[in-house]
Amino acid sequence: MRFSLSLLLGLGLGFMLQKRSLSFSLLRHYSSTTPQIYHSSLSLSSSLHIEETINSHDDDSAVVYGADMNQEDMMESDFLIVVDENDNVVEISDEQSVSKKAAHTFSPQQPRGILHRAFSLFCFNEEGKLLLTRRATDKITFPAVWTNTACSHPLMQMSLSEVDHWPEAFPEMPGIKRAAARKAKHELGLDIQPFLSEVQFVSRFHYWASDVQTHGLEAPWGEHEVDYILFLQRPVSEFQLQVNPEEVADIKYVSIAELKDMIYNQPDLTWSPWFVGIMERGGFDWWEDLENTLQGENTNTDIQFFDPLPNHVAKYNLPHHTRETTGLWKIKC
């Protein structure tokens, strides 16, 4: 009896391992299945390519990113990648980790928050139309504004690292792409994991903006980011969406002409400051040249800096606050 039970358990374990191996194999060959994206408890070799799964969706012990957490919870539990004005990672201990809340807090004492990394993902359908999203009305920073497909932050302390170091990571940027896959799944139910090898890093922008439109001239929140631009084109049938209403209020596919009309001729619409800044500093050009952009022809190592428009400048944002002196880790204004 003991022998039979041991044999059965062994056969069962072998089947489970074969099933896990098959799952990884299918995903690497762009299966039509849609896996969950997890904070993985698995340890994968660093030699694996970025198209490997972030996690196995068969691991029931793993925790889905954002599960049972609201906006306030993620402000406390997400730890951001702090960088200097040249996008060099600032090495800080776990005890000094900078939360999303701390980095986005704006005040007279911290007038541009703390500079950190972000990404902006632009997803295009087979017609070359861009998937726009409108942020949920209960977002803490910049609620109810229209923006690109998904925008968020790579995080520290992830089981598969989202921290990229220059120049080694260029141009693949595997950490940034993992972060984009994680948040696209969380916000839109959009599984881009099987297509990560097709996600094209394009450029970087350094910008800041106080959320004056939401909170007034003494806004307690804002953004100060080095923003990584990512482009991806796939057929609409592969962009199966399950919108998370806590993150996204609306979606819309638009052409270049339609987007320009929305931005410049429909004053009742509001926009994220990073999105408009990106589009006016290369975004429209890269979109016009989409085929070459997706092939990496327009990819560069630049970091374009821009200040916000007046409607995103708070009372405490002063002329002597500069890119080199304000909002950097442990540097006072």
One Martini backbone bead per residue (centre of mass of N, CA, C, O) as a GRO file, in nm:
protein
  333
    1MET     BB    1   0.058   0.062  -0.022
    2ARG     BB    2   0.297   0.255   0.000
    3PHE     BB    3   0.403   0.206  -0.281
    4SER     BB    4   0.149   0.301  -0.436
    5LEU     BB    5   0.134   0.588  -0.320
    6SER     BB    6   0.414   0.681  -0.411
    7LEU     BB    7   0.369   0.633  -0.709
    8LEU     BB    8   0.131   0.825  -0.746
    9LEU     BB    9   0.274   1.081  -0.649
   10GLY     BB   10   0.498   1.075  -0.858
   11LEU     BB   11   0.319   1.087  -1.108
   12GLY     BB   12   0.178   1.353  -1.032
   13LEU     BB   13   0.434   1.530  -1.024
   14GLY     BB   14   0.522   1.477  -1.313
   15PHE     BB   15   0.272   1.599  -1.446
   16MET     BB   16   0.300   1.885  -1.328
   17LEU     BB   17   0.578   1.945  -1.454
   18GLN     BB   18   0.490   1.902  -1.747
   19LYS     BB   19   0.275   2.122  -1.743
   20ARG     BB   20   0.465   2.359  -1.680
   21SER     BB   21   0.651   2.319  -1.925
   22LEU     BB   22   0.427   2.351  -2.138
   23SER     BB   23   0.341   2.637  -2.060
   24PHE     BB   24   0.610   2.774  -2.131
   25SER     BB   25   0.623   2.678  -2.426
   26LEU     BB   26   0.363   2.807  -2.529
   27LEU     BB   27   0.429   3.104  -2.453
   28ARG     BB   28   0.694   3.119  -2.630
   29HIS     BB   29   0.481   3.055  -2.889
   30TYR     BB   30   0.228   3.234  -2.873
   31SER     BB   31  -0.017   3.179  -2.727
   32SER     BB   32  -0.375   3.224  -2.680
   33THR     BB   33  -0.334   3.230  -2.402
   34THR     BB   34  -0.416   3.386  -2.065
   35PRO     BB   35  -0.214   3.474  -1.833
   36GLN     BB   36  -0.123   3.539  -1.536
   37ILE     BB   37   0.023   3.800  -1.337
   38TYR     BB   38   0.300   3.769  -1.116
   39HIS     BB   39   0.445   3.733  -0.813
   40SER     BB   40   0.701   3.540  -0.807
   41SER     BB   41   0.837   3.227  -0.655
   42LEU     BB   42   1.025   3.190  -0.883
   43SER     BB   43   1.350   3.087  -1.009
   44LEU     BB   44   1.504   3.240  -1.278
   45SER     BB   45   1.718   3.260  -1.510
   46SER     BB   46   1.905   3.528  -1.640
   47SER     BB   47   1.924   3.390  -1.939
   48LEU     BB   48   1.654   3.456  -1.998
   49HIS     BB   49   1.435   3.583  -2.190
   50ILE     BB   50   1.186   3.828  -2.205
   51GLU     BB   51   0.961   3.615  -2.318
   52GLU     BB   52   0.932   3.507  -2.069
   53THR     BB   53   0.763   3.442  -1.813
   54ILE     BB   54   0.686   3.596  -1.522
   55ASN     BB   55   0.489   3.349  -1.475
   56SER     BB   56   0.308   3.093  -1.350
   57HIS     BB   57  -0.041   3.022  -1.372
   58ASP     BB   58  -0.018   2.750  -1.179
   59ASP     BB   59   0.054   2.928  -0.922
   60ASP     BB   60  -0.153   2.948  -0.648
   61SER     BB   61   0.056   3.096  -0.437
   62ALA     BB   62   0.043   3.335  -0.585
   63VAL     BB   63   0.027   3.696  -0.633
   64VAL     BB   64  -0.161   3.924  -0.761
   65TYR     BB   65  -0.130   4.218  -0.879
   66GLY     BB   66  -0.347   4.417  -0.674
   67ALA     BB   67  -0.477   4.227  -0.493
   68ASP     BB   68  -0.670   4.358  -0.251
   69MET     BB   69  -0.610   4.658  -0.366
   70ASN     BB   70  -0.583   4.990  -0.343
   71GLN     BB   71  -0.462   5.292  -0.404
   72GLU     BB   72  -0.343   5.332  -0.117
   73ASP     BB   73  -0.187   5.069  -0.097
   74MET     BB   74   0.006   5.118  -0.346
   75MET     BB   75   0.138   5.376  -0.235
   76GLU     BB   76   0.283   5.201  -0.002
   77SER     BB   77   0.394   4.920  -0.159
   78ASP     BB   78   0.531   5.076  -0.381
   79PHE     BB   79   0.868   5.065  -0.505
   80LEU     BB   80   1.082   5.284  -0.643
   81ILE     BB   81   1.303   5.408  -0.895
   82VAL     BB   82   1.571   5.587  -0.822
   83VAL     BB   83   1.699   5.885  -0.985
   84ASP     BB   84   1.881   6.081  -1.171
   85GLU     BB   85   1.911   6.318  -1.427
   86ASN     BB   86   2.067   6.057  -1.589
   87ASP     BB   87   1.931   5.774  -1.503
   88ASN     BB   88   2.064   5.684  -1.246
   89VAL     BB   89   2.076   5.458  -1.013
   90VAL     BB   90   1.984   5.475  -0.680
   91GLU     BB   91   2.143   5.339  -0.415
   92ILE     BB   92   1.931   5.177  -0.181
   93SER     BB   93   1.799   5.065   0.084
   94ASP     BB   94   1.530   4.900   0.206
   95GLU     BB   95   1.490   5.109   0.442
   96GLN     BB   96   1.487   5.357   0.207
   97SER     BB   97   1.253   5.313   0.055
   98VAL     BB   98   1.048   5.444  -0.211
   99SER     BB   99   0.744   5.532  -0.229
  100LYS     BB  100   0.487   5.636  -0.413
  101LYS     BB  101   0.396   5.847  -0.210
  102ALA     BB  102   0.668   5.992  -0.160
  103ALA     BB  103   0.733   6.067  -0.465
  104HIS     BB  104   0.432   6.225  -0.504
  105THR     BB  105   0.502   6.434  -0.298
  106PHE     BB  106   0.398   6.770  -0.273
  107SER     BB  107   0.587   7.067  -0.166
  108PRO     BB  108   0.778   7.311  -0.037
  109GLN     BB  109   0.994   7.083   0.050
  110GLN     BB  110   0.879   6.904  -0.225
  111PRO     BB  111   0.823   7.041  -0.535
  112ARG     BB  112   0.908   6.746  -0.711
  113GLY     BB  113   0.957   6.535  -0.539
  114ILE     BB  114   1.080   6.218  -0.666
  115LEU     BB  115   1.288   6.089  -0.880
  116HIS     BB  116   1.165   5.853  -1.130
  117ARG     BB  117   1.056   5.578  -1.285
  118ALA     BB  118   0.892   5.516  -1.606
  119PHE     BB  119   0.610   5.434  -1.824
  120SER     BB  120   0.496   5.437  -2.179
  121LEU     BB  121   0.234   5.273  -2.339
  122PHE     BB  122   0.192   5.193  -2.697
  123CYS     BB  123  -0.100   5.071  -2.859
  124PHE     BB  124  -0.149   4.913  -3.177
  125ASN     BB  125  -0.322   4.841  -3.438
  126GLU     BB  126  -0.348   4.728  -3.767
  127GLU     BB  127  -0.426   5.045  -3.845
  128GLY     BB  128  -0.257   5.240  -3.639
  129LYS     BB  129  -0.415   5.265  -3.383
  130LEU     BB  130  -0.460   5.413  -3.074
  131LEU     BB  131  -0.478   5.324  -2.735
  132LEU     BB  132  -0.681   5.486  -2.529
  133THR     BB  133  -0.701   5.632  -2.194
  134ARG     BB  134  -0.904   5.685  -1.900
  135ARG     BB  135  -0.874   5.775  -1.601
  136ALA     BB  136  -0.983   5.728  -1.313
  137THR     BB  137  -1.161   5.922  -1.080
  138ASP     BB  138  -0.997   5.771  -0.819
  139LYS     BB  139  -0.740   5.874  -0.873
  140ILE     BB  140  -0.490   6.041  -0.711
  141THR     BB  141  -0.343   6.099  -0.982
  142PHE     BB  142  -0.471   6.227  -1.248
  143PRO     BB  143  -0.774   6.221  -1.292
  144ALA     BB  144  -0.973   6.178  -1.584
  145VAL     BB  145  -0.749   6.145  -1.795
  146TRP     BB  146  -0.604   6.139  -2.090
  147THR     BB  147  -0.407   5.869  -2.247
  148ASN     BB  148  -0.225   5.625  -2.281
  149THR     BB  149  -0.255   5.296  -2.246
  150ALA     BB  150   0.001   5.283  -2.034
  151CYS     BB  151   0.099   5.406  -1.695
  152SER     BB  152   0.398   5.367  -1.491
  153HIS     BB  153   0.606   5.150  -1.277
  154PRO     BB  154   0.887   5.039  -1.190
  155LEU     BB  155   1.008   4.801  -0.947
  156MET     BB  156   1.108   4.709  -0.658
  157GLN     BB  157   1.132   4.389  -0.529
  158MET     BB  158   1.117   4.190  -0.760
  159SER     BB  159   1.144   3.869  -0.865
  160LEU     BB  160   1.156   4.013  -1.138
  161SER     BB  161   1.341   4.239  -1.256
  162GLU     BB  162   1.286   4.616  -1.310
  163VAL     BB  163   1.597   4.681  -1.326
  164ASP     BB  164   1.780   4.901  -1.522
  165HIS     BB  165   2.109   4.923  -1.681
  166TRP     BB  166   2.334   5.140  -1.792
  167PRO     BB  167   2.406   5.002  -2.111
  168GLU     BB  168   2.321   4.699  -2.090
  169ALA     BB  169   1.996   4.715  -2.154
  170PHE     BB  170   2.051   4.828  -2.421
  171PRO     BB  171   1.741   4.814  -2.596
  172GLU     BB  172   1.556   4.605  -2.437
  173MET     BB  173   1.447   4.654  -2.148
  174PRO     BB  174   1.328   4.421  -1.948
  175GLY     BB  175   1.216   4.564  -1.694
  176ILE     BB  176   1.018   4.760  -1.828
  177LYS     BB  177   0.855   4.537  -1.976
  178ARG     BB  178   0.756   4.389  -1.728
  179ALA     BB  179   0.602   4.628  -1.613
  180ALA     BB  180   0.409   4.666  -1.853
  181ALA     BB  181   0.278   4.386  -1.831
  182ARG     BB  182   0.171   4.409  -1.545
  183LYS     BB  183  -0.011   4.673  -1.591
  184ALA     BB  184  -0.178   4.587  -1.835
  185LYS     BB  185  -0.317   4.363  -1.676
  186HIS     BB  186  -0.428   4.532  -1.435
  187GLU     BB  187  -0.586   4.764  -1.603
  188LEU     BB  188  -0.689   4.580  -1.888
  189GLY     BB  189  -0.629   4.270  -1.933
  190LEU     BB  190  -0.354   4.292  -2.094
  191ASP     BB  191  -0.164   4.051  -2.283
  192ILE     BB  192   0.190   4.108  -2.360
  193GLN     BB  193   0.387   3.877  -2.289
  194PRO     BB  194   0.410   3.718  -2.574
  195PHE     BB  195   0.527   4.026  -2.702
  196LEU     BB  196   0.797   4.146  -2.578
  197SER     BB  197   0.991   4.122  -2.830
  198GLU     BB  198   0.804   4.360  -2.981
  199VAL     BB  199   0.877   4.565  -2.788
  200GLN     BB  200   0.962   4.915  -2.831
  201PHE     BB  201   1.212   5.104  -2.758
  202VAL     BB  202   1.267   5.464  -2.794
  203SER     BB  203   1.259   5.665  -2.527
  204ARG     BB  204   1.320   5.964  -2.315
  205PHE     BB  205   1.167   6.144  -2.034
  206HIS     BB  206   1.188   6.456  -1.849
  207TYR     BB  207   0.945   6.532  -1.596
  208TRP     BB  208   0.702   6.766  -1.452
  209ALA     BB  209   0.396   6.776  -1.230
  210SER     BB  210   0.131   6.937  -1.096
  211ASP     BB  211  -0.200   6.868  -0.954
  212VAL     BB  212  -0.389   7.135  -1.004
  213GLN     BB  213  -0.658   7.052  -1.143
  214THR     BB  214  -0.748   6.887  -0.881
  215HIS     BB  215  -0.600   7.058  -0.608
  216GLY     BB  216  -0.459   7.307  -0.681
  217LEU     BB  217  -0.196   7.531  -0.592
  218GLU     BB  218  -0.155   7.310  -0.331
  219ALA     BB  219  -0.066   7.048  -0.434
  220PRO     BB  220   0.014   6.715  -0.299
  221TRP     BB  221   0.056   6.628  -0.606
  222GLY     BB  222   0.276   6.445  -0.847
  223GLU     BB  223   0.522   6.445  -1.115
  224HIS     BB  224   0.862   6.274  -1.141
  225GLU     BB  225   1.014   6.168  -1.449
  226VAL     BB  226   1.155   5.890  -1.620
  227ASP     BB  227   1.027   5.818  -1.939
  228TYR     BB  228   0.942   5.523  -2.105
  229ILE     BB  229   0.910   5.438  -2.446
  230LEU     BB  230   0.649   5.217  -2.578
  231PHE     BB  231   0.600   4.996  -2.860
  232LEU     BB  232   0.293   4.832  -2.999
  233GLN     BB  233   0.180   4.587  -3.252
  234ARG     BB  234  -0.158   4.453  -3.280
  235PRO     BB  235  -0.425   4.293  -3.310
  236VAL     BB  236  -0.727   4.329  -3.167
  237SER     BB  237  -0.774   4.021  -3.100
  238GLU     BB  238  -0.508   4.041  -2.898
  239PHE     BB  239  -0.671   4.284  -2.735
  240GLN     BB  240  -0.797   4.161  -2.475
  241LEU     BB  241  -1.030   4.315  -2.257
  242GLN     BB  242  -1.027   4.393  -1.883
  243VAL     BB  243  -1.138   4.643  -1.725
  244ASN     BB  244  -1.026   4.840  -1.457
  245PRO     BB  245  -1.220   5.067  -1.280
  246GLU     BB  246  -0.985   5.171  -1.081
  247GLU     BB  247  -0.808   5.273  -1.348
  248VAL     BB  248  -1.038   5.274  -1.584
  249ALA     BB  249  -1.297   5.460  -1.767
  250ASP     BB  250  -1.174   5.457  -2.071
  251ILE     BB  251  -1.178   5.381  -2.431
  252LYS     BB  252  -0.979   5.444  -2.745
  253TYR     BB  253  -0.952   5.450  -3.088
  254VAL     BB  254  -0.695   5.634  -3.277
  255SER     BB  255  -0.593   5.860  -3.486
  256ILE     BB  256  -0.403   6.119  -3.552
  257ALA     BB  257  -0.631   6.314  -3.630
  258GLU     BB  258  -0.815   6.250  -3.386
  259LEU     BB  259  -0.618   6.334  -3.164
  260LYS     BB  260  -0.570   6.627  -3.248
  261ASP     BB  261  -0.865   6.707  -3.219
  262MET     BB  262  -0.892   6.644  -2.916
  263ILE     BB  263  -0.663   6.831  -2.811
  264TYR     BB  264  -0.722   7.116  -2.997
  265ASN     BB  265  -1.076   7.105  -3.027
  266GLN     BB  266  -1.140   6.981  -2.712
  267PRO     BB  267  -1.158   7.151  -2.415
  268ASP     BB  268  -1.316   6.934  -2.231
  269LEU     BB  269  -1.060   6.784  -2.243
  270THR     BB  270  -0.826   6.591  -2.056
  271TRP     BB  271  -0.465   6.565  -1.987
  272SER     BB  272  -0.176   6.433  -1.960
  273PRO     BB  273   0.131   6.581  -1.937
  274TRP     BB  274   0.305   6.355  -2.064
  275PHE     BB  275   0.154   6.299  -2.327
  276VAL     BB  276   0.170   6.574  -2.464
  277GLY     BB  277   0.477   6.604  -2.442
  278ILE     BB  278   0.545   6.357  -2.615
  279MET     BB  279   0.387   6.420  -2.877
  280GLU     BB  280   0.540   6.713  -2.917
  281ARG     BB  281   0.847   6.537  -2.894
  282GLY     BB  282   0.781   6.269  -3.119
  283GLY     BB  283   0.521   6.094  -3.118
  284PHE     BB  284   0.401   6.165  -3.396
  285ASP     BB  285   0.649   6.086  -3.565
  286TRP     BB  286   0.663   5.785  -3.478
  287TRP     BB  287   0.379   5.722  -3.581
  288GLU     BB  288   0.416   5.799  -3.880
  289ASP     BB  289   0.682   5.586  -3.844
  290LEU     BB  290   0.597   5.298  -3.734
  291GLU     BB  291   0.757   5.078  -3.877
  292ASN     BB  292   1.040   5.189  -3.796
  293THR     BB  293   0.996   5.209  -3.494
  294LEU     BB  294   0.947   4.893  -3.456
  295GLN     BB  295   1.257   4.847  -3.576
  296GLY     BB  296   1.446   5.085  -3.427
  297GLU     BB  297   1.509   5.352  -3.600
  298ASN     BB  298   1.414   5.565  -3.344
  299THR     BB  299   1.605   5.479  -3.143
  300ASN     BB  300   1.732   5.616  -2.827
  301THR     BB  301   1.939   5.790  -2.558
  302ASP     BB  302   1.763   6.006  -2.480
  303ILE     BB  303   1.682   6.301  -2.257
  304GLN     BB  304   1.399   6.477  -2.245
  305PHE     BB  305   1.326   6.795  -2.126
  306PHE     BB  306   1.024   6.917  -1.942
  307ASP     BB  307   0.806   7.150  -1.869
  308PRO     BB  308   0.518   7.259  -1.774
  309LEU     BB  309   0.238   7.390  -1.789
  310PRO     BB  310   0.075   7.627  -1.602
  311ASN     BB  311  -0.157   7.407  -1.510
  312HIS     BB  312   0.117   7.248  -1.352
  313VAL     BB  313   0.169   7.492  -1.139
  314ALA     BB  314   0.259   7.568  -0.831
  315LYS     BB  315   0.326   7.785  -0.579
  316TYR     BB  316   0.606   7.620  -0.499
  317ASN     BB  317   0.695   7.664  -0.795
  318LEU     BB  318   1.008   7.786  -0.877
  319PRO     BB  319   1.244   7.929  -1.083
  320HIS     BB  320   1.501   7.797  -0.914
  321HIS     BB  321   1.395   7.533  -1.004
  322THR     BB  322   1.579   7.255  -1.116
  323ARG     BB  323   1.691   6.972  -1.267
  324GLU     BB  324   1.964   6.964  -1.075
  325THR     BB  325   1.805   7.052  -0.773
  326THR     BB  326   1.508   6.916  -0.809
  327GLY     BB  327   1.392   6.605  -0.682
  328LEU     BB  328   1.638   6.481  -0.560
  329TRP     BB  329   1.806   6.269  -0.382
  330LYS     BB  330   1.890   6.454  -0.102
  331ILE     BB  331   1.793   6.721  -0.251
  332LYS     BB  332   1.734   7.038  -0.203
  333CYS     BB  333   1.559   7.338  -0.295
   0.00000   0.00000   0.00000
